[in-house]
Amino acid sequence: MNFEKSREEKTCACVLNRREKKFYAFKKSHFDIFYTVPPNIDDALTSSDVIIREGDNVTLRCKAKGSPEPSIKWKRDDGLKIVISKTMEVTEVEGDILELERISRLHMGAYLCIATNGVPPSVSKRIKVSVDFSPMVWIPHQLVGVPMFFNVTLECFIEANPTSLNYWTRENDHMITDSYKYNDFAEETLRKKFRAKKIMYIKKVQLMLLVAAWPYLITGQTHGQDVNKQQIENILHDLNANIQPCQSFFDYSCSNWKQRHQSDYYKDITGLVELKMNKVLAEFMETQPAKAGLKSYYESCKKAGTIEMEKYLQIVRPGKDLEWPILEELRNPNLIWPKENFQLLETLAILQNYGFNNVLMNVEIRWEDNKKVSITLQAPEKTETIDKNSHLKSLAILKLLGVNTARISSYMQQITSIDKSLQEVVTNAANSNDAVIPLTLDDLKQSYPLLNWDIFFKTRLEERPENLELKILLKNWEYFQKLPDHLKNQDKELLCNYLMIKFLKFLLQDMPKGHEKLDCVQDLRKKFSIAMNYVYQQTLLPRSLAENYKKDIFKIFTKIQKTFLKYLNENRLNLSTTQVEFLISKLMNTTLLLPSIASTDFMDNYYKSLPQFESNNYAFNHVAYLKQHSSKRYIIQELLFNQQDPILSSSSIPYYHRSSNQIILPHGYLQLPIYDVNLHALYKYSILGFILSHELMHAFDSIGITYHSNGLQHLTGYSILQHKGYSATLDCIHQQHVTASVNERLADLLGVRIAYDAYFSENSLEKLLPGTNLPEKRVFFLNLSQFFCSKMNINYPEHDDDKMRLHDILKNFEEFVETFQCSQNDKMHPKEKCRMW
Ligand SMILES: [Zn+2]
């Protein structure tokens, strides 16, 4: 049945509409005025779908019949407004005619002409207006940088009517067809029909694409800032495309590092910055007028050929009227060594005055002023066992002295047996109460009468002990009780030989590694770090730059402190208020120490205080240096470096100094590729920021946490150490890897998290590195990795090599996993992650 027809019949039969009846009675005289007819659109007189070119005019018509006569209005089918002119848009237009002038693609769409005359139902007709225009293409990102072997989505938007045929090509104009490389070759059509979003999904970006893309990418805005350009070029150079970052990030990001540094003798970035500094300083020592003392020391180092053991022994003797027995025997085999003149504790004190320590006992002396001195006595710490070459070194020393092979083996037996028995005494006494006991000198003499304390202190302090105010702290009392009994049975000559060999070994490890320029500069840096830092600052760093980077670095450090403060306030470990307050107070009192430029006066005094060095006698100079360095007169008010640790102070490695709660950042690290004031902040945070955070975390590691900011141990600190959340994290780290130092891993893990948060809390995660199209997030990890890149490729399962360190850091950091889209089965994405704080 025809629905329209039946409806009309029905309408004809329906009741009249009183109100409209009169009105229509005049107009439609031929028709029965009492009948009403709903509207009906006359297709013949109404426009149908039109296609026009952009810019033309179009007129749409609509005619409708009905009784009463219908009125017509126009609307857009999609609910959008009708564009009448540039400034006028309306929801509907009344009248049979809709004029659209200067058609644009905005006019495109379906229009409805709706006819109404008060008699339901209204009717409408849908007229489609199509606007033809040539294809227009735009892309949101013109250049997309992708590390090799990463997935990428290239987006391209196309506007065209009629629908265009869309395809992708490479530079060679060949159409890319669906293949293993490019899949999901899908076309997405947006809401507006004529807009196609073309998406190409490339699973693996080929080297070609990158090589073609990178040089272009990293020019542009980096222009004029060569350091930033160089940094990104190096990072990209070191990448190895054949390795998946989620399988081994170290191999992915560091593979070509070796090649870039092939001819250099250092093994990593730390070695690199050390060498840079040594080269600059060697240049200075060779060409500039260095202070006389330094110059002589440097010259004597270069001239010293072989290790002159005998010379050392002639300068440092075991007693006033005593020679070393081995030396005396070599000179005159018939002479009998005067045993009775030998005083063990006197010889020990003489040697200790050259910095020798930790043999027979460990003695720390701190002068509070000219009269007050505090002395800590304890059993030697086990260090010899760590040195695997200890035996070989003893052999070499005897050989260098000219001892014949037969005697060497008997000496070696004797030394080994003393070492062994002393070790036993230490081990047996180790179970005793380790508490520190405060004693007076009289107490000490009474408690251990078999040891000649008078001669020991007189020699060691170079003053009569009764004229001084001694504060003695004794640890390991049981050891001191057993020691004299043990020594009593030993032959004096044997003990003297024993001390001599130990002393020569101590000297050996304090000698330069060689006698080339760079070896000698390294030696100077170790022994005269204050002077060498001064020289470095004066010759290499313009004062304004030094001031500039000081500001910059303190800004970074403050940001790092704030970031850690945020963690502490979040209190993930659920610590008590007292504990959190303890941590915050310690954090806020941790300071960063940059080597500051010492005053000229200070340096003048420093140079004046140096011993008279001779330019052709290294042994003499070395001994003179040691003597001065260990004496009470060697007082430096401004401790630029930790004097107790000559190995650390000779290098550029930053470290945390527990008793002063300071992080010391030497100059060496403030060089490229670690730092430059003009580097982009992202680079600064990802290496230097990481390093500073790492050092800061040593203030809160399992040792550091037990100390308060004043350098003293604190009970609250201990209570945090015993807190189950704290120890659980330490366990977690230990379970991941049997490591030599859980604290190093802890500092690493937190170091990267803090540095990352410190940077990205102020920078959008989605940002691209300026001048490149690389996401900053990725560059953060790639640059961090540069710090760990190394030539050593050997994997020591139990040692904490660079690769293991980097991987442990990243494996435990969700942000890394997310950034590189690692999946659960990947090596870099273990299920369990360790997190402290
Ligand atoms: Zn560390």
PDB file of C-alpha atoms in Angstrom, residues 123-283:
ATOM      1  CA  VAL A 123       8.668  16.823   4.757  1.00  0.00           C
ATOM      2  CA  SER A 124      12.213  17.433   3.742  1.00  0.00           C
ATOM      3  CA  LYS A 125      14.600  16.723   0.952  1.00  0.00           C
ATOM      4  CA  ARG A 126      18.310  16.155   1.265  1.00  0.00           C
ATOM      5  CA  ILE A 127      20.432  17.915  -1.346  1.00  0.00           C
ATOM      6  CA  LYS A 128      24.136  17.140  -1.391  1.00  0.00           C
ATOM      7  CA  VAL A 129      26.518  19.885  -2.327  1.00  0.00           C
ATOM      8  CA  SER A 130      29.907  18.598  -3.427  1.00  0.00           C
ATOM      9  CA  VAL A 131      32.776  20.930  -4.014  1.00  0.00           C
ATOM     10  CA  ASP A 132      35.555  19.783  -6.223  1.00  0.00           C
ATOM     11  CA  PHE A 133      39.032  20.888  -5.385  1.00  0.00           C
ATOM     12  CA  SER A 134      42.477  19.573  -6.085  1.00  0.00           C
ATOM     13  CA  PRO A 135      44.138  17.504  -3.317  1.00  0.00           C
ATOM     14  CA  MET A 136      45.693  19.385  -0.466  1.00  0.00           C
ATOM     15  CA  VAL A 137      48.202  17.700   1.830  1.00  0.00           C
ATOM     16  CA  TRP A 138      49.498  18.662   5.226  1.00  0.00           C
ATOM     17  CA  ILE A 139      51.567  16.897   7.843  1.00  0.00           C
ATOM     18  CA  PRO A 140      51.770  17.580  11.529  1.00  0.00           C
ATOM     19  CA  HIS A 141      55.488  16.738  11.779  1.00  0.00           C
ATOM     20  CA  GLN A 142      57.626  17.486   8.847  1.00  0.00           C
ATOM     21  CA  LEU A 143      60.634  15.632  10.143  1.00  0.00           C
ATOM     22  CA  VAL A 144      60.384  12.643  12.342  1.00  0.00           C
ATOM     23  CA  GLY A 145      63.495  11.474  14.071  1.00  0.00           C
ATOM     24  CA  VAL A 146      63.586   7.916  15.193  1.00  0.00           C
ATOM     25  CA  PRO A 147      66.379   5.942  16.747  1.00  0.00           C
ATOM     26  CA  MET A 148      67.050   2.941  14.635  1.00  0.00           C
ATOM     27  CA  PHE A 149      64.919  -0.088  15.283  1.00  0.00           C
ATOM     28  CA  PHE A 150      62.130   1.906  16.733  1.00  0.00           C
ATOM     29  CA  ASN A 151      58.609   1.913  15.490  1.00  0.00           C
ATOM     30  CA  VAL A 152      57.339   5.069  14.003  1.00  0.00           C
ATOM     31  CA  THR A 153      54.027   6.349  12.751  1.00  0.00           C
ATOM     32  CA  LEU A 154      54.181   8.830   9.918  1.00  0.00           C
ATOM     33  CA  GLU A 155      51.069  10.941   9.611  1.00  0.00           C
ATOM     34  CA  CYS A 156      49.820  12.757   6.586  1.00  0.00           C
ATOM     35  CA  PHE A 157      46.484  14.493   6.161  1.00  0.00           C
ATOM     36  CA  ILE A 158      44.921  14.885   2.760  1.00  0.00           C
ATOM     37  CA  GLU A 159      41.993  16.992   1.658  1.00  0.00           C
ATOM     38  CA  ALA A 160      40.656  16.271  -1.762  1.00  0.00           C
ATOM     39  CA  ASN A 161      37.356  15.987  -3.511  1.00  0.00           C
ATOM     40  CA  PRO A 162      36.728  13.727  -5.232  1.00  0.00           C
ATOM     41  CA  THR A 163      38.690  11.315  -3.036  1.00  0.00           C
ATOM     42  CA  SER A 164      42.285  11.198  -4.069  1.00  0.00           C
ATOM     43  CA  LEU A 165      44.404   8.184  -4.619  1.00  0.00           C
ATOM     44  CA  ASN A 166      46.970   8.372  -1.821  1.00  0.00           C
ATOM     45  CA  TYR A 167      50.274   6.600  -1.606  1.00  0.00           C
ATOM     46  CA  TRP A 168      53.726   6.949  -0.097  1.00  0.00           C
ATOM     47  CA  THR A 169      57.010   6.961  -1.889  1.00  0.00           C
ATOM     48  CA  ARG A 170      60.671   7.002  -0.963  1.00  0.00           C
ATOM     49  CA  GLU A 171      63.119   9.505  -2.424  1.00  0.00           C
ATOM     50  CA  ASN A 172      63.421   7.312  -5.486  1.00  0.00           C
ATOM     51  CA  ASP A 173      59.735   7.891  -6.290  1.00  0.00           C
ATOM     52  CA  HIS A 174      58.956   4.225  -5.980  1.00  0.00           C
ATOM     53  CA  MET A 175      55.616   3.608  -4.459  1.00  0.00           C
ATOM     54  CA  ILE A 176      55.850   1.839  -1.141  1.00  0.00           C
ATOM     55  CA  THR A 177      53.776  -1.229  -1.060  1.00  0.00           C
ATOM     56  CA  ASP A 178      52.792  -3.174   1.957  1.00  0.00           C
ATOM     57  CA  SER A 179      55.718  -5.264   3.109  1.00  0.00           C
ATOM     58  CA  TYR A 180      57.338  -6.564   6.268  1.00  0.00           C
ATOM     59  CA  LYS A 181      58.769  -3.165   6.917  1.00  0.00           C
ATOM     60  CA  TYR A 182      55.737  -1.072   6.407  1.00  0.00           C
ATOM     61  CA  ASN A 183      52.557  -2.555   7.662  1.00  0.00           C
ATOM     62  CA  ASP A 184      49.196  -1.373   8.818  1.00  0.00           C
ATOM     63  CA  PHE A 185      49.183   0.558   5.604  1.00  0.00           C
ATOM     64  CA  ALA A 186      45.839   1.830   6.572  1.00  0.00           C
ATOM     65  CA  GLU A 187      43.901   4.849   5.578  1.00  0.00           C
ATOM     66  CA  GLU A 188      41.652   6.369   8.080  1.00  0.00           C
ATOM     67  CA  THR A 189      38.828   8.491   6.924  1.00  0.00           C
ATOM     68  CA  LEU A 190      37.844  11.194   9.277  1.00  0.00           C
ATOM     69  CA  ARG A 191      34.409  12.458  10.121  1.00  0.00           C
ATOM     70  CA  LYS A 192      34.488  14.816   7.229  1.00  0.00           C
ATOM     71  CA  LYS A 193      34.386  12.470   4.325  1.00  0.00           C
ATOM     72  CA  PHE A 194      36.800  14.377   2.185  1.00  0.00           C
ATOM     73  CA  ARG A 195      39.543  14.260   4.750  1.00  0.00           C
ATOM     74  CA  ALA A 196      41.692  11.222   4.758  1.00  0.00           C
ATOM     75  CA  LYS A 197      44.274  10.610   7.422  1.00  0.00           C
ATOM     76  CA  LYS A 198      46.967   8.543   5.968  1.00  0.00           C
ATOM     77  CA  ILE A 199      48.931   6.507   8.431  1.00  0.00           C
ATOM     78  CA  MET A 200      51.982   4.592   7.561  1.00  0.00           C
ATOM     79  CA  TYR A 201      53.361   2.346  10.187  1.00  0.00           C
ATOM     80  CA  ILE A 202      56.979   1.471   9.746  1.00  0.00           C
ATOM     81  CA  LYS A 203      58.107  -1.338  11.961  1.00  0.00           C
ATOM     82  CA  LYS A 204      61.788  -0.962  11.456  1.00  0.00           C
ATOM     83  CA  VAL A 205      63.333   2.190  10.203  1.00  0.00           C
ATOM     84  CA  GLN A 206      66.225   1.473   7.977  1.00  0.00           C
ATOM     85  CA  LEU A 207      69.629   3.000   8.304  1.00  0.00           C
ATOM     86  CA  MET A 208      69.068   4.819   5.018  1.00  0.00           C
ATOM     87  CA  LEU A 209      66.179   6.754   6.357  1.00  0.00           C
ATOM     88  CA  LEU A 210      68.145   7.852   9.388  1.00  0.00           C
ATOM     89  CA  VAL A 211      71.342   8.723   7.653  1.00  0.00           C
ATOM     90  CA  ALA A 212      69.361  10.826   5.295  1.00  0.00           C
ATOM     91  CA  ALA A 213      67.411  12.349   8.106  1.00  0.00           C
ATOM     92  CA  TRP A 214      69.887  13.084  10.876  1.00  0.00           C
ATOM     93  CA  PRO A 215      72.216  15.665   9.399  1.00  0.00           C
ATOM     94  CA  TYR A 216      69.222  17.690   8.473  1.00  0.00           C
ATOM     95  CA  LEU A 217      67.637  17.201  11.834  1.00  0.00           C
ATOM     96  CA  ILE A 218      70.476  18.422  13.922  1.00  0.00           C
ATOM     97  CA  THR A 219      71.286  21.546  12.012  1.00  0.00           C
ATOM     98  CA  GLY A 220      68.765  24.329  12.248  1.00  0.00           C
ATOM     99  CA  GLN A 221      68.384  25.753  15.701  1.00  0.00           C
ATOM    100  CA  THR A 222      71.597  24.349  17.091  1.00  0.00           C
ATOM    101  CA  HIS A 223      73.404  26.691  14.730  1.00  0.00           C
ATOM    102  CA  GLY A 224      75.991  28.661  16.605  1.00  0.00           C
ATOM    103  CA  GLN A 225      75.941  26.268  19.515  1.00  0.00           C
ATOM    104  CA  ASP A 226      78.505  23.772  18.444  1.00  0.00           C
ATOM    105  CA  VAL A 227      78.575  21.952  21.768  1.00  0.00           C
ATOM    106  CA  ASN A 228      74.984  20.863  21.393  1.00  0.00           C
ATOM    107  CA  LYS A 229      75.447  19.815  17.817  1.00  0.00           C
ATOM    108  CA  GLN A 230      78.530  17.825  18.725  1.00  0.00           C
ATOM    109  CA  GLN A 231      76.759  16.166  21.627  1.00  0.00           C
ATOM    110  CA  ILE A 232      73.885  14.858  19.559  1.00  0.00           C
ATOM    111  CA  GLU A 233      76.203  13.841  16.740  1.00  0.00           C
ATOM    112  CA  ASN A 234      78.279  11.787  19.133  1.00  0.00           C
ATOM    113  CA  ILE A 235      75.219  10.183  20.643  1.00  0.00           C
ATOM    114  CA  LEU A 236      73.891   9.191  17.258  1.00  0.00           C
ATOM    115  CA  HIS A 237      77.272   8.016  16.082  1.00  0.00           C
ATOM    116  CA  ASP A 238      77.591   5.599  18.969  1.00  0.00           C
ATOM    117  CA  LEU A 239      74.244   3.921  18.321  1.00  0.00           C
ATOM    118  CA  ASN A 240      74.182   0.443  16.899  1.00  0.00           C
ATOM    119  CA  ALA A 241      71.060  -0.155  14.856  1.00  0.00           C
ATOM    120  CA  ASN A 242      71.384  -3.904  14.958  1.00  0.00           C
ATOM    121  CA  ILE A 243      70.732  -4.102  18.655  1.00  0.00           C
ATOM    122  CA  GLN A 244      67.381  -3.729  20.324  1.00  0.00           C
ATOM    123  CA  PRO A 245      67.464  -1.097  23.076  1.00  0.00           C
ATOM    124  CA  CYS A 246      65.141  -3.206  25.202  1.00  0.00           C
ATOM    125  CA  GLN A 247      67.472  -6.176  24.994  1.00  0.00           C
ATOM    126  CA  SER A 248      70.724  -4.431  25.813  1.00  0.00           C
ATOM    127  CA  PHE A 249      70.675  -0.678  26.045  1.00  0.00           C
ATOM    128  CA  PHE A 250      74.415  -0.557  26.634  1.00  0.00           C
ATOM    129  CA  ASP A 251      75.197  -2.301  23.356  1.00  0.00           C
ATOM    130  CA  TYR A 252      72.528  -0.329  21.577  1.00  0.00           C
ATOM    131  CA  SER A 253      73.781   3.067  22.674  1.00  0.00           C
ATOM    132  CA  CYS A 254      77.491   2.443  23.174  1.00  0.00           C
ATOM    133  CA  SER A 255      78.562   0.051  20.420  1.00  0.00           C
ATOM    134  CA  ASN A 256      80.394   2.601  18.318  1.00  0.00           C
ATOM    135  CA  TRP A 257      81.875   4.529  21.221  1.00  0.00           C
ATOM    136  CA  LYS A 258      84.995   2.359  21.056  1.00  0.00           C
ATOM    137  CA  GLN A 259      85.543   3.250  17.441  1.00  0.00           C
ATOM    138  CA  ARG A 260      85.309   6.953  18.169  1.00  0.00           C
ATOM    139  CA  HIS A 261      87.993   6.661  20.861  1.00  0.00           C
ATOM    140  CA  GLN A 262      90.109   3.939  19.355  1.00  0.00           C
ATOM    141  CA  SER A 263      93.447   5.665  19.509  1.00  0.00           C
ATOM    142  CA  ASP A 264      93.032   7.032  23.023  1.00  0.00           C
ATOM    143  CA  TYR A 265      94.264   5.136  26.022  1.00  0.00           C
ATOM    144  CA  TYR A 266      91.431   5.839  28.414  1.00  0.00           C
ATOM    145  CA  LYS A 267      88.584   3.430  28.727  1.00  0.00           C
ATOM    146  CA  ASP A 268      85.599   5.657  29.411  1.00  0.00           C
ATOM    147  CA  ILE A 269      84.351   9.220  29.817  1.00  0.00           C
ATOM    148  CA  THR A 270      86.002   9.574  33.202  1.00  0.00           C
ATOM    149  CA  GLY A 271      89.332   8.637  31.666  1.00  0.00           C
ATOM    150  CA  LEU A 272      88.632  11.040  28.855  1.00  0.00           C
ATOM    151  CA  VAL A 273      88.081  14.072  31.065  1.00  0.00           C
ATOM    152  CA  GLU A 274      91.092  13.151  33.187  1.00  0.00           C
ATOM    153  CA  LEU A 275      93.251  13.002  30.105  1.00  0.00           C
ATOM    154  CA  LYS A 276      91.927  16.327  28.848  1.00  0.00           C
ATOM    155  CA  MET A 277      92.825  17.937  32.135  1.00  0.00           C
ATOM    156  CA  ASN A 278      96.241  16.281  32.289  1.00  0.00           C
ATOM    157  CA  LYS A 279      97.027  17.439  28.771  1.00  0.00           C
ATOM    158  CA  VAL A 280      96.189  21.051  29.534  1.00  0.00           C
ATOM    159  CA  LEU A 281      98.235  20.936  32.715  1.00  0.00           C
ATOM    160  CA  ALA A 282     101.177  19.205  31.030  1.00  0.00           C
ATOM    161  CA  GLU A 283     101.148  21.937  28.419  1.00  0.00           C
TER     162      GLU A 283
END
